[in-house]
Short mmCIF file of C-alpha atoms in Angstrom, two decimals:
data_model
loop_
_atom_site.label_atom_id
_atom_site.label_comp_id
_atom_site.label_asym_id
_atom_site.label_seq_id
_atom_site.Cartn_x
_atom_site.Cartn_y
_atom_site.Cartn_z
CA UNK A 1046 103.72 75.73 97.01
CA UNK A 1047 102.33 75.35 100.44
CA UNK A 1048 100.13 77.92 102.23
CA UNK A 1049 100.27 75.56 105.30
CA UNK A 1050 104.08 75.77 105.53
CA UNK A 1051 103.95 79.53 105.45
CA UNK A 1052 101.32 79.64 108.20
CA UNK A 1053 103.25 77.02 110.34
CA UNK A 1054 106.43 79.07 110.15
CA UNK A 1055 104.61 82.17 111.35
CA UNK A 1056 103.12 80.17 114.25
CA UNK A 1057 106.56 79.13 115.30
CA UNK A 1058 107.71 82.73 115.15
CA UNK A 1059 104.84 83.79 117.48
CA UNK A 1060 106.06 81.36 120.16
CA UNK A 1061 109.54 82.91 120.40
CA UNK A 1062 110.02 85.32 123.21
CA UNK A 1063 110.24 88.90 122.13
CA UNK A 1064 109.82 92.39 123.51
CA UNK A 1065 109.31 95.56 121.56
CA UNK A 1066 111.73 98.14 122.95
CA UNK A 1067 110.90 101.16 120.84
CA UNK A 1068 108.74 102.34 117.98
CA UNK A 1069 109.62 105.61 116.14
CA UNK A 1070 109.83 107.16 112.72
CA UNK A 1071 112.53 105.66 110.34
CA UNK A 1072 115.84 107.17 111.37
CA UNK A 1073 118.53 104.47 111.13
CA UNK A 1074 120.74 104.87 108.05
CA UNK A 1075 120.52 101.15 107.24
CA UNK A 1076 116.74 101.26 107.21
CA UNK A 1077 116.66 104.48 105.16
CA UNK A 1078 119.00 102.77 102.67
CA UNK A 1079 116.84 99.67 102.58
CA UNK A 1080 113.71 101.68 101.85
CA UNK A 1081 115.61 103.59 99.11
CA UNK A 1082 116.85 100.28 97.67
CA UNK A 1083 113.21 99.11 97.49
CA UNK A 1084 112.20 102.52 96.00
CA UNK A 1085 109.65 103.30 98.63
CA UNK A 1086 111.50 105.76 100.84
CA UNK A 1087 108.91 108.45 100.02
CA UNK A 1088 106.34 106.34 101.92
CA UNK A 1089 108.41 106.11 105.12
CA UNK A 1090 105.61 107.76 107.20
CA UNK A 1091 103.49 104.65 106.54
CA UNK A 1092 105.93 102.37 108.40
CA UNK A 1093 107.95 102.60 111.69
CA UNK A 1094 111.41 101.84 112.92
CA UNK A 1095 110.95 99.05 115.50
CA UNK A 1096 113.68 98.09 118.01
CA UNK A 1097 113.02 94.72 119.53
CA UNK A 1098 114.53 91.97 121.57
CA UNK A 1099 114.19 88.40 120.44
CA UNK A 1100 115.47 85.54 122.50
CA UNK A 1101 117.72 87.83 124.46
CA UNK A 1102 119.27 89.60 121.42
CA UNK A 1103 118.50 93.15 120.21
CA UNK A 1104 117.51 93.90 116.62
CA UNK A 1105 115.81 96.64 114.59
CA UNK A 1106 113.83 96.73 111.38
CA UNK A 1107 111.09 98.41 109.44
CA UNK A 1108 107.73 97.67 111.15
CA UNK A 1109 104.25 97.47 109.75
CA UNK A 1110 101.40 96.82 112.21
CA UNK A 1111 98.49 94.47 111.60
CA UNK A 1112 94.94 94.57 112.90
CA UNK A 1113 95.83 92.40 115.92
CA UNK A 1114 98.72 94.56 117.11
CA UNK A 1115 101.30 92.20 115.63
CA UNK A 1116 104.11 93.78 113.61
CA UNK A 1117 105.66 92.65 110.33
CA UNK A 1118 109.36 93.33 110.57
CA UNK A 1119 111.61 93.69 107.51
CA UNK A 1120 115.22 94.56 106.98
CA UNK A 1121 117.92 93.54 104.59
CA UNK A 1122 118.50 90.29 106.57
CA UNK A 1123 115.19 89.24 107.98
CA UNK A 1124 111.45 88.88 107.36
CA UNK A 1125 109.53 88.04 110.56
CA UNK A 1126 106.25 88.81 112.39
CA UNK A 1127 106.32 89.66 116.08
CA UNK A 1128 103.02 88.84 117.85
CA UNK A 1129 99.78 87.58 116.28
CA UNK A 1130 99.76 87.22 112.50
CA UNK A 1131 96.87 89.12 110.98
CA UNK A 1132 95.87 91.24 108.00
CA UNK A 1133 96.19 95.00 107.89
CA UNK A 1134 93.02 96.80 106.70
CA UNK A 1135 93.44 100.49 105.93
CA UNK A 1136 90.01 102.17 105.60
CA UNK A 1137 89.59 105.30 103.56
CA UNK A 1138 86.87 107.58 104.84
CA UNK A 1139 86.33 108.84 101.29
CA UNK A 1140 85.74 105.41 99.91
CA UNK A 1141 83.11 106.63 97.44
CA UNK A 1142 84.03 103.96 94.95
CA UNK A 1143 83.48 101.09 97.39
CA UNK A 1144 86.71 99.50 96.07
CA UNK A 1145 89.34 97.53 97.90
CA UNK A 1146 92.87 96.96 96.69
CA UNK A 1147 94.63 93.79 98.04
CA UNK A 1148 98.39 93.17 98.39
CA UNK A 1149 100.27 90.24 99.84
CA UNK A 1150 102.96 92.26 101.60
CA UNK A 1151 103.41 95.79 102.71
CA UNK A 1152 106.26 96.62 100.31
CA UNK A 1153 103.80 96.18 97.42
CA UNK A 1154 101.38 98.47 99.24
CA UNK A 1155 104.17 101.05 99.70
CA UNK A 1156 105.05 100.75 96.05
CA UNK A 1157 101.45 101.27 94.97
CA UNK A 1158 101.17 104.38 97.18
CA UNK A 1159 104.47 105.65 95.75
CA UNK A 1160 103.31 105.03 92.11
CA UNK A 1161 100.01 106.72 92.83
CA UNK A 1162 101.95 109.99 93.54
CA UNK A 1163 98.97 112.07 94.68
CA UNK A 1164 97.93 109.71 97.56
CA UNK A 1165 94.36 110.78 96.93
CA UNK A 1166 92.99 107.21 96.95
CA UNK A 1167 89.29 106.75 97.38
CA UNK A 1168 89.60 103.06 98.07
CA UNK A 1169 90.37 100.77 101.06
CA UNK A 1170 93.61 98.84 101.18
CA UNK A 1171 94.08 95.27 102.50
CA UNK A 1172 97.53 93.88 103.12
CA UNK A 1173 97.30 90.15 103.75
CA UNK A 1174 100.77 89.82 105.39
CA UNK A 1175 100.35 86.11 104.60
CA UNK A 1176 98.30 84.29 101.99
CA UNK A 1177 97.52 81.64 104.63
CA UNK A 1178 95.11 83.95 106.42
CA UNK A 1179 92.90 84.89 103.42
CA UNK A 1180 90.02 83.17 105.35
CA UNK A 1181 90.00 86.04 107.81
CA UNK A 1182 88.68 88.46 105.19
CA UNK A 1183 86.18 86.40 103.29
CA UNK A 1184 83.13 88.07 104.86
CA UNK A 1185 84.73 91.54 104.61
CA UNK A 1186 85.27 91.20 100.84
CA UNK A 1187 81.51 90.76 100.25
CA UNK A 1188 81.00 94.39 101.19
CA UNK A 1189 82.93 95.69 98.18
CA UNK A 1190 81.67 96.41 94.69
CA UNK A 1191 85.19 96.14 93.17
CA UNK A 1192 88.26 94.14 94.25
CA UNK A 1193 91.72 94.88 92.71
CA UNK A 1194 94.40 92.31 93.22
CA UNK A 1195 98.09 93.02 93.30
CA UNK A 1196 99.11 89.54 94.39
CA UNK A 1197 102.54 87.77 93.82
CA UNK A 1198 103.19 85.87 90.63
CA UNK A 1199 103.83 82.63 92.40
CA UNK A 1200 101.92 79.56 93.51
CA UNK A 1201 100.41 81.18 96.67
CA UNK A 1202 99.44 84.28 94.76
CA UNK A 1203 97.83 82.24 91.99
CA UNK A 1204 95.92 80.18 94.57
CA UNK A 1205 94.50 83.20 96.43
CA UNK A 1206 93.72 84.99 93.13
CA UNK A 1207 91.72 81.98 91.88
CA UNK A 1208 89.88 81.72 95.18
CA UNK A 1209 88.91 85.40 95.23
CA UNK A 1210 87.84 85.37 91.52
CA UNK A 1211 85.68 82.35 92.17
CA UNK A 1212 84.00 83.75 95.26
CA UNK A 1213 83.42 87.41 94.32
CA UNK A 1214 82.20 89.43 91.38
CA UNK A 1215 84.06 92.40 89.74
CA UNK A 1216 87.60 91.21 90.61
CA UNK A 1217 90.44 92.77 88.64
CA UNK A 1218 93.74 90.91 88.43
CA UNK A 1219 96.39 93.71 88.26
CA UNK A 1220 99.35 91.31 88.25
CA UNK A 1221 99.43 91.52 84.45
CA UNK A 1222 101.28 94.88 85.00
CA UNK A 1223 104.24 93.01 86.41
CA UNK A 1224 103.70 89.59 84.88
CA UNK A 1225 107.44 88.85 84.37
CA UNK A 1226 108.31 89.67 87.91
CA UNK A 1227 107.54 88.20 91.43
CA UNK A 1228 105.59 91.16 92.61
CA UNK A 1229 104.79 94.92 92.13
CA UNK A 1230 107.74 96.05 94.16
CA UNK A 1231 110.23 93.88 92.26
CA UNK A 1232 108.85 95.16 88.92
CA UNK A 1233 109.14 98.80 90.11
CA UNK A 1234 112.68 98.30 91.32
CA UNK A 1235 113.64 96.91 87.95
CA UNK A 1236 112.60 100.03 86.14
CA UNK A 1237 115.33 102.53 85.28
CA UNK A 1238 115.04 105.85 87.10
CA UNK A 1239 114.16 108.61 84.64
#
C-alpha cells in the first residue's frame, strides 16, 4: 500500500482546472439511485448535488465538503476531490461524552448515521477523506477521551489504525464489525434487507 501515492494523486487532481457551477440538494435520478445502491439515501441531507466543470467538460456528482472548502465528489463512475484536500470535522454541540468517531470516507460516515437510526449522537465525527492527511488531526485527537475507529480493512486503514492506537489512549477499533469486508458501507450493502 502507499499513502504517498494516494496523496500524490489528490495533488494532481487539485491542479486541474475546475469550476463549481451549482450546489443543491440531491435531485438527479442517477444520484438518488446511487445513494440507494449504497444504502444511504436516508442521509441525503448530509450531502449535496454538485454540478461542476472540469477541463471544459460538465459533470455532476454527490458532494461532501471538507474543512478547507474542497469537495469530495462521488458518483457511479468517479471519485475525485475538487479544491484543497482536507478532513471534514463535524462537531456536536452535545458532545458530553468527549468522543470522536473516525471514518476514512464519507460513505462510511453516512452508513454509520443511517445505522444509528435516531441521529441523536453525542460525539464528534471526523471523516479523513484520505488516510494521507492523518497528520492534520494529530493535535486535535489529543482533546478526546475516546476515539472510535471505523477505518477500511486494507493496508492504509491498518497503518492509520496502528498509528492512532500507538499515539492515543482509549482507542476502539470498530472494524471487527465488518472484518470480512473492505469497509462499513460494503458490509452494510451486503446485508439482506429485512
